[in-house]
Coordinates of C-alpha atoms in Angstrom, one line a residue:
M1 CA 83.8 87.4 81.4
T2 CA 83.5 87.8 77.6
T3 CA 86.3 86.6 75.4
H4 CA 88.5 89.4 74.3
K5 CA 89.6 89.5 70.7
S6 CA 92.5 91.7 69.6
V7 CA 91.5 95.1 68.4
D8 CA 93.2 96.9 65.5
V9 CA 95.5 99.7 66.6
S10 CA 98.1 101.6 64.5
V11 CA 101.5 101.9 66.2
D12 CA 102.4 104.6 63.7
A13 CA 99.4 106.7 64.7
M14 CA 100.2 106.1 68.4
I15 CA 103.8 107.3 67.8
E16 CA 102.5 110.4 66.1
D17 CA 100.2 111.3 68.9
L18 CA 103.0 110.6 71.4
R19 CA 105.2 113.0 69.5
T20 CA 102.4 115.6 69.6
L21 CA 102.2 115.4 73.4
V22 CA 105.9 115.2 74.1
E23 CA 106.6 118.3 71.9
V24 CA 104.4 120.4 74.2
E25 CA 106.6 120.5 77.3
S26 CA 104.6 120.3 80.6
P27 CA 106.8 120.8 83.7
S28 CA 104.8 120.7 87.0
R29 CA 104.0 124.2 88.4
D30 CA 104.5 126.0 85.1
L31 CA 100.9 127.1 84.6
D32 CA 101.4 128.4 81.0
A33 CA 103.1 125.3 79.9
L34 CA 100.4 123.1 81.6
A35 CA 97.6 125.1 80.0
A36 CA 99.1 124.4 76.5
S37 CA 99.7 120.7 77.4
A38 CA 96.1 120.3 78.7
T39 CA 94.7 121.8 75.5
T40 CA 96.9 119.4 73.4
V41 CA 95.8 116.3 75.5
A42 CA 92.2 117.3 75.1
A43 CA 92.6 117.6 71.3
V44 CA 94.2 114.2 71.0
I45 CA 91.4 112.6 73.1
E46 CA 88.7 114.3 71.0
S47 CA 90.3 113.5 67.7
R48 CA 90.5 109.7 68.6
L49 CA 87.4 109.3 70.7
G50 CA 85.0 112.1 69.7
G51 CA 83.0 114.0 72.2
K52 CA 84.2 116.9 74.3
A53 CA 87.2 116.8 76.7
V54 CA 86.6 119.4 79.4
L55 CA 89.4 121.4 81.0
V56 CA 88.9 121.6 84.8
E57 CA 90.9 124.7 85.9
S58 CA 92.8 124.5 89.2
G59 CA 95.6 126.4 90.9
A60 CA 98.1 123.8 89.7
G61 CA 97.0 123.9 86.0
P62 CA 94.1 122.4 84.0
H63 CA 93.0 118.8 84.5
V64 CA 91.4 117.1 81.5
H65 CA 88.2 115.1 81.9
W66 CA 86.3 113.2 79.2
S67 CA 83.3 111.0 79.4
G68 CA 81.9 108.4 77.0
G69 CA 78.4 108.9 78.5
G70 CA 76.1 106.6 80.2
D71 CA 76.5 105.3 83.8
P72 CA 80.2 105.6 84.8
R73 CA 81.8 102.2 85.2
V74 CA 85.6 102.6 84.8
L75 CA 88.0 105.5 85.2
I76 CA 91.1 105.8 83.1
L77 CA 93.5 107.8 85.2
G78 CA 96.7 109.6 84.3
H79 CA 98.6 112.9 84.4
H80 CA 100.1 115.2 81.8
D81 CA 102.6 117.1 84.0
T82 CA 106.3 116.0 83.8
V83 CA 109.4 116.5 85.9
F84 CA 111.5 118.0 83.2
P85 CA 112.1 121.8 83.0
L86 CA 111.4 123.9 79.9
G87 CA 114.2 123.5 77.4
T88 CA 114.7 119.7 78.0
L89 CA 113.1 119.0 74.6
A90 CA 115.7 121.1 72.8
R91 CA 118.5 119.0 74.4
R92 CA 116.7 115.7 74.2
P93 CA 114.1 115.8 71.3
F94 CA 111.5 113.2 70.5
R95 CA 113.1 110.4 68.7
V96 CA 112.3 106.9 67.4
A97 CA 115.3 104.7 66.8
D98 CA 116.4 101.1 67.5
G99 CA 112.9 100.0 68.6
R100 CA 112.6 102.7 71.3
V101 CA 110.8 106.0 71.6
T102 CA 112.8 108.6 73.6
G103 CA 112.1 112.2 74.8
P104 CA 111.0 113.9 78.0
G105 CA 107.9 112.3 79.5
V106 CA 107.5 109.4 77.1
F107 CA 107.5 106.7 79.8
D108 CA 106.2 108.8 82.7
M109 CA 103.6 108.9 81.5
L110 CA 102.6 110.2 78.1
G111 CA 103.2 106.9 76.4
G112 CA 100.6 105.3 78.7
L113 CA 98.0 108.0 77.9
V114 CA 98.4 107.4 74.2
Q115 CA 98.1 103.7 74.5
A116 CA 94.9 104.1 76.6
V117 CA 93.3 106.4 74.1
H118 CA 94.1 104.2 71.1
G119 CA 92.9 101.1 72.9
L120 CA 89.6 102.8 73.7
A121 CA 89.3 104.1 70.2
A122 CA 89.2 100.5 68.9
L123 CA 86.1 99.8 70.9
D124 CA 82.6 100.1 69.3
D125 CA 81.1 101.5 72.5
L126 CA 82.6 103.9 75.0
S127 CA 79.7 104.3 77.3
G128 CA 80.6 104.1 81.0
V129 CA 84.2 105.1 80.3
E130 CA 85.8 108.2 81.8
I131 CA 89.2 109.6 81.4
L132 CA 90.9 112.0 83.9
V133 CA 94.3 113.4 83.1
T134 CA 95.6 115.6 85.9
A135 CA 98.2 118.4 86.0
D136 CA 99.9 117.9 89.3
E137 CA 100.7 114.3 90.0
E138 CA 104.4 114.8 90.1
V139 CA 104.1 117.4 92.8
G140 CA 101.6 115.5 95.1
S141 CA 98.2 115.9 93.5
G142 CA 97.1 118.6 96.0
S143 CA 94.7 120.3 93.6
S144 CA 93.4 117.1 91.9
R145 CA 92.9 114.6 94.7
A146 CA 89.3 115.6 95.5
L147 CA 88.4 115.3 91.8
I148 CA 90.2 111.9 91.5
E149 CA 88.4 110.6 94.5
E150 CA 85.0 111.8 93.3
R151 CA 85.3 110.2 89.9
A152 CA 86.8 107.0 91.3
L153 CA 83.9 106.5 93.6
A154 CA 81.4 107.3 90.8
C155 CA 83.0 104.8 88.4
G156 CA 83.8 102.0 90.8
A157 CA 86.9 100.8 89.0
V158 CA 90.2 102.6 88.2
L159 CA 92.9 101.8 85.6
V160 CA 96.1 103.8 86.1
F161 CA 98.3 104.3 83.1
E162 CA 101.6 105.0 84.9
G163 CA 104.6 103.2 83.3
A164 CA 104.8 99.4 83.6
A165 CA 107.0 97.7 86.2
D166 CA 110.3 96.1 84.9
G167 CA 109.6 93.7 82.1
G168 CA 106.1 95.0 81.5
G169 CA 104.6 93.8 84.8
L170 CA 101.5 95.5 86.3
K171 CA 101.7 97.4 89.6
T172 CA 99.5 95.6 92.1
G173 CA 100.6 97.5 95.2
R174 CA 102.3 100.7 96.1
K175 CA 103.8 102.1 99.3
G176 CA 102.3 105.2 100.8
C177 CA 104.7 108.0 100.6
G178 CA 105.3 111.5 101.9
T179 CA 107.9 114.2 102.5
Y180 CA 108.7 116.0 105.8
R181 CA 110.5 119.2 106.3
V182 CA 112.1 119.7 109.8
S183 CA 113.1 123.3 110.5
I184 CA 115.4 124.1 113.4
A185 CA 115.7 127.5 115.0
G186 CA 118.8 128.2 117.1
R187 CA 120.7 131.4 117.9
A188 CA 123.6 132.9 116.1
S189 CA 126.8 134.0 117.8
H190 CA 130.5 134.4 117.0
A191 CA 132.1 131.0 116.6
G192 CA 135.4 132.2 118.0
L193 CA 134.5 134.9 120.5
E194 CA 131.3 133.6 122.0
P195 CA 130.5 130.1 120.8
A196 CA 128.6 129.2 124.0
A197 CA 126.4 132.2 123.6
G198 CA 124.8 130.6 120.5
V199 CA 122.4 127.7 120.0
N200 CA 123.9 125.6 117.2
A201 CA 121.1 124.7 114.8
L202 CA 123.4 122.5 112.8
V203 CA 124.3 120.4 115.9
E204 CA 120.6 120.1 116.7
A205 CA 120.0 119.0 113.1
A206 CA 122.5 116.3 113.5
H207 CA 120.7 114.9 116.5
Q208 CA 117.4 115.1 114.6
V209 CA 118.8 113.3 111.5
L210 CA 119.9 110.4 113.7
D211 CA 116.5 110.3 115.5
I212 CA 114.6 110.4 112.2
A213 CA 116.7 107.8 110.5
A214 CA 116.0 105.4 113.4
L215 CA 112.3 105.5 112.7
G216 CA 112.7 103.3 109.6
R217 CA 111.7 99.6 109.7
P218 CA 112.8 98.3 106.4
E219 CA 112.0 94.7 107.4
I220 CA 108.3 95.7 107.2
G221 CA 108.7 98.1 104.2
T222 CA 109.0 101.4 106.1
T223 CA 111.9 103.5 104.9
V224 CA 112.7 106.9 106.5
T225 CA 115.4 108.6 104.5
P226 CA 116.9 112.1 105.2
T227 CA 117.6 113.5 101.7
V228 CA 118.4 117.2 101.8
A229 CA 119.9 119.3 104.6
S230 CA 121.0 122.9 104.9
A231 CA 122.5 125.1 107.7
G232 CA 124.7 128.0 108.4
T233 CA 125.7 131.3 106.8
L234 CA 129.4 131.9 107.4
D235 CA 132.3 129.8 108.6
N236 CA 132.7 131.9 111.8
V237 CA 129.1 132.1 112.8
V238 CA 127.2 129.6 115.0
P239 CA 124.3 128.5 112.7
A240 CA 121.0 130.0 113.7
E241 CA 118.9 127.9 111.3
A242 CA 118.9 124.5 109.7
T243 CA 116.5 122.4 107.7
V244 CA 116.2 118.7 107.0
V245 CA 114.0 117.1 104.3
V246 CA 113.0 113.5 104.7
D247 CA 111.5 111.0 102.3
V248 CA 109.1 108.4 103.9
R249 CA 107.6 105.2 102.4
V250 CA 105.2 102.8 104.2
E251 CA 103.3 99.7 103.3
S252 CA 100.5 99.8 105.9
A253 CA 98.1 102.3 107.4
E254 CA 99.4 101.4 110.8
E255 CA 102.9 102.4 109.8
K256 CA 101.6 105.6 108.3
E257 CA 100.0 106.5 111.7
R258 CA 103.2 105.5 113.6
I259 CA 105.4 107.7 111.4
E260 CA 103.1 110.7 111.5
A261 CA 102.9 110.5 115.3
A262 CA 106.7 110.1 115.6
F263 CA 107.4 113.2 113.5
A264 CA 104.8 115.2 115.6
A265 CA 106.7 114.1 118.7
L266 CA 110.2 115.1 117.6
A267 CA 111.8 117.2 120.4
P268 CA 115.0 119.3 120.6
H269 CA 118.1 118.0 122.3
L270 CA 119.7 121.4 122.9
D271 CA 118.4 123.9 125.3
E272 CA 116.6 126.8 123.6
A273 CA 116.5 125.1 120.2
E274 CA 113.1 125.0 118.5
I275 CA 111.8 122.5 116.0
T276 CA 109.0 122.9 113.5
V277 CA 107.7 119.9 111.5
E278 CA 105.8 120.2 108.2
G279 CA 104.5 117.4 106.0
A280 CA 102.7 114.1 106.1
V281 CA 102.5 110.7 104.4
G282 CA 100.3 112.4 101.7
R283 CA 99.7 109.3 99.6
P284 CA 98.2 106.4 101.6
P285 CA 99.4 102.9 100.8
M286 CA 97.9 101.0 98.0
P287 CA 97.4 97.4 99.3
E288 CA 97.6 94.5 96.9
S289 CA 94.1 93.6 97.9
A290 CA 92.8 96.7 96.1
S291 CA 94.1 95.3 92.7
A292 CA 93.4 91.6 93.2
E293 CA 90.1 91.6 91.3
L294 CA 91.3 93.6 88.3
F295 CA 94.6 91.8 88.2
A296 CA 92.8 88.5 87.9
V297 CA 91.0 89.9 84.8
A298 CA 94.3 91.1 83.3
R299 CA 95.8 87.6 83.8
K300 CA 92.9 86.1 81.9
L301 CA 93.5 88.5 79.1
R302 CA 97.3 88.2 79.2
P303 CA 98.3 84.9 80.8
G304 CA 101.6 85.1 82.6
I305 CA 101.7 88.9 83.0
A306 CA 103.4 89.7 86.3
G307 CA 102.1 91.7 89.2
V308 CA 104.6 93.7 91.3
A309 CA 104.3 95.7 94.5
V310 CA 106.5 98.8 94.2
G311 CA 107.8 101.6 96.4
G312 CA 106.8 104.7 94.4
G313 CA 103.4 106.3 94.8
S314 CA 100.8 107.4 92.2
D315 CA 97.2 108.7 92.1
G316 CA 96.1 105.1 92.3
N317 CA 97.1 105.2 96.0
F318 CA 94.2 107.6 96.6
T319 CA 91.6 105.5 94.8
A320 CA 92.7 102.3 96.4
A321 CA 92.5 103.8 99.9
L322 CA 88.8 104.5 99.2
G323 CA 88.3 100.8 98.6
V324 CA 87.8 101.3 94.8
P325 CA 89.3 98.4 92.8
T326 CA 92.5 99.9 91.3
L327 CA 95.1 98.4 88.9
D328 CA 98.3 100.4 88.1
G329 CA 101.2 100.1 85.8
L330 CA 99.1 99.7 82.7
G331 CA 101.0 102.3 80.8
A332 CA 104.1 102.1 78.6
V333 CA 106.7 99.3 78.8
G334 CA 110.1 100.9 79.0
G335 CA 112.1 102.5 81.7
G336 CA 114.1 105.5 82.9
A337 CA 111.4 107.4 84.6
H338 CA 112.6 111.0 85.6
A339 CA 115.9 110.3 83.9
D340 CA 117.6 111.3 80.6
H341 CA 117.5 107.8 79.3
E342 CA 113.7 107.5 79.6
Y343 CA 112.3 105.3 76.8
V344 CA 109.3 103.3 75.6
V345 CA 109.6 99.9 73.8
V346 CA 107.8 100.3 70.4
E347 CA 106.9 96.6 69.9
T348 CA 104.9 96.5 73.1
M349 CA 102.6 99.5 72.4
A350 CA 99.9 97.6 70.4
E351 CA 99.7 94.9 73.0
R352 CA 99.3 97.4 75.9
A353 CA 96.5 99.3 73.9
N354 CA 94.8 95.9 73.5
L355 CA 95.0 95.3 77.2
V356 CA 93.1 98.4 78.0
A357 CA 90.4 97.5 75.5
G358 CA 90.0 94.1 77.0
L359 CA 89.9 95.3 80.6
V360 CA 87.3 97.9 79.8
K361 CA 85.1 95.4 78.0
A362 CA 85.5 92.9 80.9
I363 CA 84.7 95.5 83.6
R364 CA 81.5 96.7 81.8
S365 CA 80.3 93.1 81.2
A366 CA 80.8 92.0 84.8

């Protein structure tokens, strides 16, 4: 591996680009907002790196793809959609104070995108580098997964610019994750006059919640958590319908298969109740073996940097599952993802931009 020297990046310029991105709100599923955001992301990339950033239209909004030309060697992966609804910016505007940048989306993950672009901009040669910024990561990546997988396989190495782990650590493993929706159909009746004539969907849902919660095996990293439930219409009517939403996290492909089979096998406890199950473990686990090679490179560039396996999923789960070396958590150092106190630590921005520059140089020289 070649020795990496620090590259010159301007923190002030990074902050201004971050302001530009944050001030174009980009809630998932808002196609007009995402179109404006994609155009802004493309403009920032082009202004710093040259070339042409292509908008890849999809049903979930435009993805942004840029190439430095030559044989693809490394994919810079991120997303521009955020979890915050339109109007959040007015309540919580972009701000730099006390060594922190705050505003909707700064940590997850617009700060990481800006650091990646500025780190690349400091390199003399960008051949072999591709950037893909998707529009639907926060809602499952349904429209972008095929494109992500295509470009990952073509490039052979993936750097994911989701926010760093606590303290600035890199994310070397992720759980597979998914959401299930269990719908229960019963039969309504008068709760006072003919309670036995009904089929109580709420009672059936209670049985199902206990069955579902029992599927968890936290000692091996499998969590199965009922999170949202609804049932009933009026206080004197036996509920005819109920729904239960469940969050699932797994660390292994074997557990993914077990959980999916268990949900498919759910059966009603009450006579005449009917159950419909929708969902899957949509993001496969990202094993730590997928990041080992690239994490070793990062440790040479930044001795002592930590590697952490985390519970949340990202688009890196998809690329790692293909066997493509993938390193995640390369984005902003800060915290508060999806929360009102979301922030980025200013003094870390230059070092993180330098890290991407070093990783790209090392990957291309390997």
